[in-house]
mmCIF file of C-alpha atoms in Angstrom:
data_model
loop_
_atom_site.group_PDB
_atom_site.id
_atom_site.type_symbol
_atom_site.label_atom_id
_atom_site.label_comp_id
_atom_site.label_asym_id
_atom_site.label_seq_id
_atom_site.Cartn_x
_atom_site.Cartn_y
_atom_site.Cartn_z
ATOM 1 C CA MET X 1 -0.057 0.050 0.029
ATOM 2 C CA PRO X 2 1.213 3.563 -0.626
ATOM 3 C CA SER X 3 2.703 5.372 2.345
ATOM 4 C CA LYS X 4 1.177 8.603 3.550
ATOM 5 C CA ASN X 5 2.616 11.395 5.562
ATOM 6 C CA ALA X 6 1.719 12.012 9.324
ATOM 7 C CA GLN X 7 -0.546 14.951 8.449
ATOM 8 C CA GLU X 8 -2.558 12.899 6.112
ATOM 9 C CA THR X 9 -3.205 10.142 8.649
ATOM 10 C CA GLY X 10 -3.721 12.585 11.566
ATOM 11 C CA LEU X 11 -0.725 10.803 13.333
ATOM 12 C CA ASP X 12 1.167 11.948 16.392
ATOM 13 C CA HIS X 13 4.189 9.935 15.323
ATOM 14 C CA LEU X 14 6.135 10.138 18.635
ATOM 15 C CA SER X 15 3.180 8.957 20.645
ATOM 16 C CA ALA X 16 2.682 6.054 18.134
ATOM 17 C CA MET X 17 6.317 5.197 18.395
ATOM 18 C CA ARG X 18 6.216 5.141 22.096
ATOM 19 C CA ALA X 19 3.092 2.997 21.993
ATOM 20 C CA LEU X 20 4.759 0.508 19.590
ATOM 21 C CA VAL X 21 7.841 0.161 21.833
ATOM 22 C CA ARG X 22 5.624 -0.526 24.912
ATOM 23 C CA ILE X 23 3.401 -3.063 22.986
ATOM 24 C CA VAL X 24 6.573 -5.023 21.990
ATOM 25 C CA GLU X 25 8.139 -4.836 25.538
ATOM 26 C CA LEU X 26 4.909 -5.652 27.442
ATOM 27 C CA GLY X 27 3.693 -8.235 24.920
ATOM 28 C CA SER X 28 0.106 -7.002 24.256
ATOM 29 C CA PHE X 29 -1.959 -3.905 23.210
ATOM 30 C CA SER X 30 -3.934 -4.165 26.448
ATOM 31 C CA ALA X 31 -0.850 -4.074 28.697
ATOM 32 C CA ALA X 32 0.502 -1.141 26.878
ATOM 33 C CA ALA X 33 -2.910 0.671 27.136
ATOM 34 C CA ARG X 34 -2.898 0.077 30.865
ATOM 35 C CA GLU X 35 0.589 1.540 31.299
ATOM 36 C CA LEU X 36 -0.139 4.524 29.036
ATOM 37 C CA LYS X 37 -3.587 5.065 30.647
ATOM 38 C CA VAL X 38 -5.490 4.977 27.462
ATOM 39 C CA ALA X 39 -8.178 2.682 25.845
ATOM 40 C CA THR X 40 -6.840 -0.351 24.017
ATOM 41 C CA SER X 41 -8.807 0.932 20.902
ATOM 42 C CA THR X 42 -6.791 4.221 21.044
ATOM 43 C CA ILE X 43 -3.547 2.208 21.012
ATOM 44 C CA ALA X 44 -4.796 0.125 18.118
ATOM 45 C CA ARG X 45 -5.572 3.205 16.141
ATOM 46 C CA LYS X 46 -2.163 4.617 16.644
ATOM 47 C CA ILE X 47 -0.491 1.584 15.333
ATOM 48 C CA THR X 48 -2.895 1.314 12.431
ATOM 49 C CA ALA X 49 -2.211 4.963 11.566
ATOM 50 C CA LEU X 50 1.541 4.452 11.835
ATOM 51 C CA GLU X 51 1.351 1.316 9.537
ATOM 52 C CA THR X 52 -0.793 3.322 7.103
ATOM 53 C CA MET X 53 1.688 6.147 7.098
ATOM 54 C CA LEU X 54 4.709 3.854 6.482
ATOM 55 C CA GLY X 55 2.896 1.681 4.023
ATOM 56 C CA VAL X 56 4.014 -1.637 5.628
ATOM 57 C CA PRO X 57 2.672 -3.714 8.489
ATOM 58 C CA LEU X 58 4.801 -3.543 11.719
ATOM 59 C CA LEU X 59 3.101 -6.109 13.922
ATOM 60 C CA HIS X 60 1.777 -9.678 13.498
ATOM 61 C CA ARG X 61 -1.476 -9.837 15.571
ATOM 62 C CA SER X 62 -3.132 -12.835 16.943
ATOM 63 C CA THR X 63 -5.504 -13.542 19.862
ATOM 64 C CA HIS X 64 -2.752 -14.417 22.214
ATOM 65 C CA HIS X 65 0.471 -13.003 20.711
ATOM 66 C CA VAL X 66 1.851 -9.822 19.208
ATOM 67 C CA GLY X 67 5.167 -10.129 17.136
ATOM 68 C CA LEU X 68 7.225 -7.844 14.912
ATOM 69 C CA THR X 69 7.337 -8.069 11.177
ATOM 70 C CA GLU X 70 10.777 -7.644 9.395
ATOM 71 C CA ALA X 71 9.846 -3.975 8.828
ATOM 72 C CA GLY X 72 8.619 -3.814 12.468
ATOM 73 C CA SER X 73 11.947 -5.246 13.833
ATOM 74 C CA LEU X 74 13.884 -2.442 12.025
ATOM 75 C CA TYR X 75 11.468 0.304 13.039
ATOM 76 C CA HIS X 76 11.486 -0.941 16.778
ATOM 77 C CA ALA X 77 15.267 -0.995 16.904
ATOM 78 C CA ARG X 78 15.494 2.574 15.640
ATOM 79 C CA ALA X 79 12.579 3.727 17.755
ATOM 80 C CA VAL X 80 14.212 2.515 20.963
ATOM 81 C CA SER X 81 17.318 4.329 20.214
ATOM 82 C CA MET X 82 15.528 7.525 19.112
ATOM 83 C CA ILE X 83 13.283 7.624 22.264
ATOM 84 C CA ALA X 84 16.286 7.056 24.555
ATOM 85 C CA ASP X 85 18.131 9.980 22.856
ATOM 86 C CA LEU X 86 14.982 12.193 23.075
ATOM 87 C CA ASP X 87 14.470 11.368 26.729
ATOM 88 C CA ASP X 88 18.096 12.079 27.539
ATOM 89 C CA THR X 89 17.887 15.476 25.685
ATOM 90 C CA LEU X 90 14.780 16.367 27.633
ATOM 91 C CA ARG X 91 16.391 15.448 30.857
ATOM 92 C CA VAL X 92 19.681 17.347 30.035
ATOM 93 C CA VAL X 93 17.664 20.523 29.204
ATOM 94 C CA ALA X 94 15.630 20.148 32.411
ATOM 95 C CA GLU X 95 18.867 19.986 34.398
ATOM 96 C CA LEU X 96 20.560 22.972 32.987
ATOM 97 C CA ASP X 97 19.381 25.412 35.692
ATOM 98 C CA SER X 98 19.299 22.856 38.594
ATOM 99 C CA ALA X 99 21.750 21.003 40.646
ATOM 100 C CA PRO X 100 22.558 17.441 39.738
ATOM 101 C CA SER X 101 19.819 15.167 41.187
ATOM 102 C CA GLY X 102 18.087 11.784 40.855
ATOM 103 C CA PRO X 103 19.465 8.191 40.511
ATOM 104 C CA LEU X 104 23.024 7.644 39.238
ATOM 105 C CA LYS X 105 24.224 4.174 38.729
ATOM 106 C CA LEU X 106 27.923 3.281 38.694
ATOM 107 C CA THR X 107 29.821 -0.040 38.418
ATOM 108 C CA ALA X 108 33.379 -0.993 38.969
ATOM 109 C CA PRO X 109 35.587 -4.037 39.909
ATOM 110 C CA VAL X 110 35.332 -5.245 43.435
ATOM 111 C CA ALA X 111 38.937 -4.709 44.617
ATOM 112 C CA PHE X 112 39.078 -1.404 42.953
ATOM 113 C CA GLY X 113 35.882 -0.217 44.253
ATOM 114 C CA ARG X 114 36.754 -1.025 47.797
ATOM 115 C CA ARG X 115 40.115 0.499 47.620
ATOM 116 C CA TYR X 116 39.420 3.673 45.612
ATOM 117 C CA LEU X 117 35.625 4.359 45.260
ATOM 118 C CA ALA X 118 34.562 3.564 48.805
ATOM 119 C CA PRO X 119 36.438 6.572 50.286
ATOM 120 C CA LEU X 120 35.066 8.824 47.468
ATOM 121 C CA VAL X 121 31.357 8.042 47.995
ATOM 122 C CA ALA X 122 30.950 10.427 50.964
ATOM 123 C CA PRO X 123 32.794 13.478 49.537
ATOM 124 C CA PHE X 124 30.914 13.176 46.238
ATOM 125 C CA LEU X 125 27.478 13.032 47.954
ATOM 126 C CA GLU X 126 28.469 15.864 50.139
ATOM 127 C CA LEU X 127 28.927 17.987 46.976
ATOM 128 C CA TYR X 128 25.761 16.629 45.218
ATOM 129 C CA PRO X 129 23.312 15.597 48.013
ATOM 130 C CA ALA X 130 20.310 15.337 45.631
ATOM 131 C CA VAL X 131 21.970 12.509 43.722
ATOM 132 C CA GLN X 132 21.030 9.023 44.699
ATOM 133 C CA LEU X 133 24.106 6.991 44.008
ATOM 134 C CA ASP X 134 23.752 3.193 43.241
ATOM 135 C CA LEU X 135 27.377 1.699 43.327
ATOM 136 C CA ARG X 136 27.658 -1.988 42.101
ATOM 137 C CA LEU X 137 30.983 -3.737 42.517
ATOM 138 C CA THR X 138 31.565 -6.787 40.322
ATOM 139 C CA ASP X 139 34.419 -8.424 38.449
ATOM 140 C CA ASN X 140 32.059 -9.630 35.812
ATOM 141 C CA HIS X 141 31.580 -6.976 33.285
ATOM 142 C CA ASN X 142 27.900 -5.714 33.062
ATOM 143 C CA ASP X 143 25.907 -4.896 30.021
ATOM 144 C CA MET X 144 25.443 -1.099 30.631
ATOM 145 C CA VAL X 145 22.124 -1.072 28.795
ATOM 146 C CA MET X 146 20.517 -3.958 30.414
ATOM 147 C CA GLY X 147 21.949 -3.052 33.912
ATOM 148 C CA GLY X 148 20.804 0.640 33.510
ATOM 149 C CA PHE X 149 24.414 1.851 34.292
ATOM 150 C CA ASP X 150 25.341 5.490 33.818
ATOM 151 C CA LEU X 151 29.086 5.000 34.205
ATOM 152 C CA ASP X 152 31.465 1.976 34.190
ATOM 153 C CA ILE X 153 35.035 2.324 35.581
ATOM 154 C CA HIS X 154 36.942 -0.662 34.261
ATOM 155 C CA GLU X 155 40.417 -1.863 33.094
ATOM 156 C CA GLY X 156 41.146 -3.325 29.708
ATOM 157 C CA GLU X 157 39.956 -2.814 26.146
ATOM 158 C CA ASN X 158 37.832 -5.835 25.712
ATOM 159 C CA TYR X 159 34.401 -4.329 26.515
ATOM 160 C CA LEU X 160 34.332 -0.923 25.050
ATOM 161 C CA ASP X 161 32.314 -1.428 21.822
ATOM 162 C CA ASN X 162 29.622 1.173 21.273
ATOM 163 C CA LEU X 163 30.709 3.066 24.385
ATOM 164 C CA ILE X 164 32.210 6.505 24.905
ATOM 165 C CA VAL X 165 35.425 6.170 26.880
ATOM 166 C CA GLN X 166 37.561 8.501 28.932
ATOM 167 C CA PRO X 167 40.997 7.166 30.032
ATOM 168 C CA LEU X 168 41.777 7.625 33.646
ATOM 169 C CA SER X 169 45.312 6.247 33.771
ATOM 170 C CA ARG X 170 47.726 3.792 32.380
ATOM 171 C CA ASN X 171 47.235 0.491 33.876
ATOM 172 C CA ASP X 172 50.776 -0.845 34.554
ATOM 173 C CA SER X 173 51.520 -4.217 36.104
ATOM 174 C CA ILE X 174 54.699 -5.187 37.951
ATOM 175 C CA LEU X 175 56.232 -8.003 40.052
ATOM 176 C CA CYS X 176 56.727 -7.357 43.786
ATOM 177 C CA ALA X 177 57.602 -9.027 47.035
ATOM 178 C CA ALA X 178 57.948 -8.164 50.670
ATOM 179 C CA PRO X 179 61.401 -7.014 51.834
ATOM 180 C CA SER X 180 61.486 -10.047 54.252
ATOM 181 C CA TYR X 181 61.192 -12.406 51.232
ATOM 182 C CA LEU X 182 63.841 -10.708 49.194
ATOM 183 C CA ALA X 183 66.257 -10.518 52.310
ATOM 184 C CA ARG X 184 65.720 -14.418 52.670
ATOM 185 C CA ARG X 185 65.803 -15.440 48.951
ATOM 186 C CA GLY X 186 67.741 -12.776 47.253
ATOM 187 C CA ARG X 187 66.583 -10.251 44.567
ATOM 188 C CA PRO X 188 66.043 -11.531 40.998
ATOM 189 C CA ARG X 189 68.278 -9.572 38.487
ATOM 190 C CA THR X 190 66.778 -11.134 35.163
ATOM 191 C CA PRO X 191 63.461 -12.677 34.335
ATOM 192 C CA ALA X 192 65.371 -16.081 34.153
ATOM 193 C CA ASP X 193 66.201 -15.737 37.947
ATOM 194 C CA LEU X 194 62.451 -16.156 38.649
ATOM 195 C CA ALA X 195 62.803 -19.945 38.164
ATOM 196 C CA GLN X 196 64.739 -20.037 41.489
ATOM 197 C CA HIS X 197 61.954 -18.213 43.398
ATOM 198 C CA ASN X 198 58.551 -18.975 44.777
ATOM 199 C CA CYS X 199 56.211 -17.376 42.484
ATOM 200 C CA LEU X 200 52.565 -16.632 43.388
ATOM 201 C CA ARG X 201 50.128 -17.014 40.562
ATOM 202 C CA TYR X 202 46.871 -15.297 39.819
ATOM 203 C CA LEU X 203 44.463 -17.508 37.914
ATOM 204 C CA HIS X 204 41.586 -16.272 35.678
ATOM 205 C CA PRO X 205 39.510 -18.606 33.418
ATOM 206 C CA GLU X 206 40.119 -16.288 30.514
ATOM 207 C CA GLY X 207 43.629 -15.225 31.354
ATOM 208 C CA ASP X 208 47.048 -16.473 30.235
ATOM 209 C CA PRO X 209 48.841 -18.207 33.088
ATOM 210 C CA ARG X 210 52.306 -17.087 31.759
ATOM 211 C CA TRP X 211 54.100 -13.907 32.729
ATOM 212 C CA HIS X 212 54.943 -11.785 29.842
ATOM 213 C CA LEU X 213 57.830 -9.396 30.952
ATOM 214 C CA SER X 214 58.761 -6.431 28.783
ATOM 215 C CA ASN X 215 61.632 -3.980 29.229
ATOM 216 C CA GLY X 216 60.860 -1.833 26.261
ATOM 217 C CA GLN X 217 63.327 -3.857 24.014
ATOM 218 C CA GLY X 218 61.608 -7.141 23.988
ATOM 219 C CA VAL X 219 59.222 -9.487 25.682
ATOM 220 C CA GLN X 220 60.250 -12.611 27.715
ATOM 221 C CA SER X 221 57.557 -15.097 28.676
ATOM 222 C CA LEU X 222 57.720 -17.712 31.414
ATOM 223 C CA LEU X 223 55.353 -19.962 33.335
ATOM 224 C CA PRO X 224 55.805 -19.022 36.951
ATOM 225 C CA SER X 225 55.856 -21.783 39.573
ATOM 226 C CA GLY X 226 55.256 -21.738 43.300
ATOM 227 C CA ASN X 227 53.290 -23.155 46.167
ATOM 228 C CA LEU X 228 50.186 -20.909 45.853
ATOM 229 C CA GLN X 229 47.781 -19.932 43.163
ATOM 230 C CA SER X 230 44.424 -18.219 43.474
ATOM 231 C CA ASP X 231 41.660 -16.425 41.545
ATOM 232 C CA HIS X 232 41.609 -13.717 44.272
ATOM 233 C CA SER X 233 44.029 -10.740 43.940
ATOM 234 C CA GLU X 234 43.572 -9.584 47.398
ATOM 235 C CA LEU X 235 44.317 -13.096 48.882
ATOM 236 C CA LEU X 236 47.545 -13.130 46.894
ATOM 237 C CA LEU X 237 48.375 -9.534 48.164
ATOM 238 C CA GLU X 238 48.054 -10.565 51.708
ATOM 239 C CA THR X 239 50.296 -13.546 51.263
ATOM 240 C CA THR X 240 52.770 -11.480 49.344
ATOM 241 C CA ARG X 241 52.883 -8.941 52.190
ATOM 242 C CA ALA X 242 53.492 -11.812 54.601
ATOM 243 C CA GLY X 243 56.612 -12.678 52.715
ATOM 244 C CA LEU X 244 55.538 -15.835 50.931
ATOM 245 C CA GLY X 245 56.860 -15.144 47.473
ATOM 246 C CA ILE X 246 56.855 -12.893 44.355
ATOM 247 C CA ALA X 247 53.550 -11.947 42.623
ATOM 248 C CA GLU X 248 52.232 -9.863 39.865
ATOM 249 C CA PHE X 249 49.917 -6.969 40.697
ATOM 250 C CA GLU X 250 48.584 -3.951 38.885
ATOM 251 C CA ILE X 251 49.996 -0.838 40.440
ATOM 252 C CA TRP X 252 46.740 0.667 41.537
ATOM 253 C CA LEU X 253 46.299 -2.228 44.044
ATOM 254 C CA ILE X 254 49.614 -1.687 45.714
ATOM 255 C CA ARG X 255 50.663 1.979 45.244
ATOM 256 C CA ASP X 256 50.333 2.679 48.960
ATOM 257 C CA LEU X 257 52.405 -0.359 49.867
ATOM 258 C CA LEU X 258 55.160 0.652 47.493
ATOM 259 C CA VAL X 259 55.445 4.126 48.997
ATOM 260 C CA SER X 260 55.377 2.761 52.564
ATOM 261 C CA GLY X 261 58.089 0.305 51.688
ATOM 262 C CA GLU X 262 55.957 -2.666 52.744
ATOM 263 C CA LEU X 263 56.353 -4.069 49.227
ATOM 264 C CA GLU X 264 59.288 -3.667 46.800
ATOM 265 C CA VAL X 265 59.299 -3.721 43.059
ATOM 266 C CA VAL X 266 61.047 -6.836 41.592
ATOM 267 C CA LEU X 267 62.728 -6.377 38.160
ATOM 268 C CA PRO X 268 61.935 -2.595 38.197
ATOM 269 C CA ASP X 269 62.855 -2.165 34.597
ATOM 270 C CA HIS X 270 60.180 -4.657 33.477
ATOM 271 C CA ARG X 271 56.403 -4.305 33.092
ATOM 272 C CA LEU X 272 54.005 -7.213 32.567
ATOM 273 C CA GLU X 273 51.858 -7.310 29.516
ATOM 274 C CA ASN X 274 48.482 -8.665 30.296
ATOM 275 C CA ALA X 275 45.751 -8.798 27.565
ATOM 276 C CA LEU X 276 43.037 -9.295 30.185
ATOM 277 C CA THR X 277 43.729 -6.149 32.220
ATOM 278 C CA GLY X 278 44.824 -4.147 29.266
ATOM 279 C CA ARG X 279 46.865 -0.950 29.193
ATOM 280 C CA GLN X 280 44.486 1.550 30.408
ATOM 281 C CA ILE X 281 41.886 2.184 33.173
ATOM 282 C CA TYR X 282 38.674 3.802 31.622
ATOM 283 C CA MET X 283 35.566 5.432 32.465
ATOM 284 C CA ALA X 284 32.978 4.434 29.981
ATOM 285 C CA TYR X 285 29.339 5.549 29.314
ATOM 286 C CA LEU X 286 26.686 5.269 26.659
ATOM 287 C CA PRO X 287 26.394 7.842 24.026
ATOM 288 C CA ASN X 288 22.949 8.936 25.207
ATOM 289 C CA ARG X 289 24.461 9.890 28.600
ATOM 290 C CA ARG X 290 27.158 12.161 27.180
ATOM 291 C CA PHE X 291 25.120 15.365 28.050
ATOM 292 C CA SER X 292 23.717 14.261 31.417
ATOM 293 C CA THR X 293 24.701 16.721 34.070
ATOM 294 C CA LYS X 294 24.938 14.323 36.811
ATOM 295 C CA VAL X 295 27.058 11.819 34.681
ATOM 296 C CA ARG X 296 29.305 14.744 33.864
ATOM 297 C CA VAL X 297 29.855 15.905 37.452
ATOM 298 C CA LEU X 298 30.593 12.278 38.496
ATOM 299 C CA ARG X 299 33.058 11.877 35.574
ATOM 300 C CA GLU X 300 34.800 15.166 36.467
ATOM 301 C CA PHE X 301 35.059 14.137 40.145
ATOM 302 C CA MET X 302 36.387 10.712 39.364
ATOM 303 C CA ALA X 303 38.896 11.980 36.840
ATOM 304 C CA GLN X 304 40.301 14.531 39.291
ATOM 305 C CA ARG X 305 40.818 12.000 42.133
ATOM 306 C CA LEU X 306 41.829 8.938 40.187
ATOM 307 C CA LYS X 307 44.372 10.412 37.622
ATOM 308 C CA GLY X 308 47.403 8.282 37.360
ATOM 309 C CA ILE X 309 46.349 5.662 39.866
ATOM 310 C CA GLY X 310 47.622 2.805 37.613
ATOM 311 C CA GLU X 311 51.100 4.250 37.186
ATOM 312 C CA LEU X 312 54.230 3.738 39.281
ATOM 313 C CA PRO X 313 54.584 6.598 41.727
ATOM 314 C CA ASP X 314 57.558 8.982 41.481
ATOM 315 C CA ARG X 315 60.495 6.745 42.154
ATOM 316 C CA ASN X 316 61.807 9.228 44.752
ATOM 317 C CA LEU X 317 58.773 8.266 46.806
ATOM 318 C CA VAL X 318 59.406 4.582 46.478
ATOM 319 C CA PRO X 319 62.271 3.469 48.717
ATOM 320 C CA CYS X 320 63.343 0.517 46.573
ATOM 321 C CA LEU X 321 63.572 2.684 43.350
ATOM 322 C CA ALA X 322 65.457 5.504 44.861
ATOM 323 C CA GLY X 323 68.776 4.303 43.513
ATOM 324 C CA GLU X 324 67.378 2.488 40.406
ATOM 325 C CA PHE X 325 67.762 3.498 36.741
#
């Protein structure tokens, strides 16, 4: 059938678009009508007018089921994105002359969240008391759309498709040990020396069990061996602090221990390459959150306080590095 324009059909296109999205998501005309507080016949007329305007059927209708046609699937996918962008624009405009407020959902890895985000929650909410912060800590990356997250702080580059990203810091990994261990067993001078040491291994189902050590001139790979392995980085950290052996850690996890001298860098001219944790720590958010005032102030707050956390502190602050290089 020939398509018509919205004026010819008397169609409120945005209202019809919203109605179709709710019909698909709720599974029936009657459920969408109840949510939108209109008669079922009104919803049906909107969809009929929309199909008339477009010149194609969008829905398969039966007594007990509503499904999308091929054209309907294409229209629905675009409609969901357009409505989300419109709602975000309306929200941003409404926020222009007001303080950031309302729900704000943030996710981050568990150890990172405990160490760095927990101390920042109170200062942030003191600055923005009208915000209701929902902070979820997990080591399993969440789908930001399905989870309703506004901002994701994460390491690595494996999850960034279709997201806007803002780097916070390099994410360097090093080997370290307690001074008591190094006094007892000696300090490795080359990666080959690690074969004579008790190496504590972090395990991840998707990770490479080998250590890949780079000094800027090449990479040496080895499979570390020792009397402890674990999938919990904080457990390995406690045993390393106790002097059990040498372990690999991302610098953000041990910065304060390096500065205090409780841990020392092993092979300070080497860094570990780890495809799982990547080379950067990022903040990531959906394109339709880019203009949100509350997301912006959270990003600015985190960027200021977390800058450079994954990088080795100034070597003058780290006792074991003072005479290196």
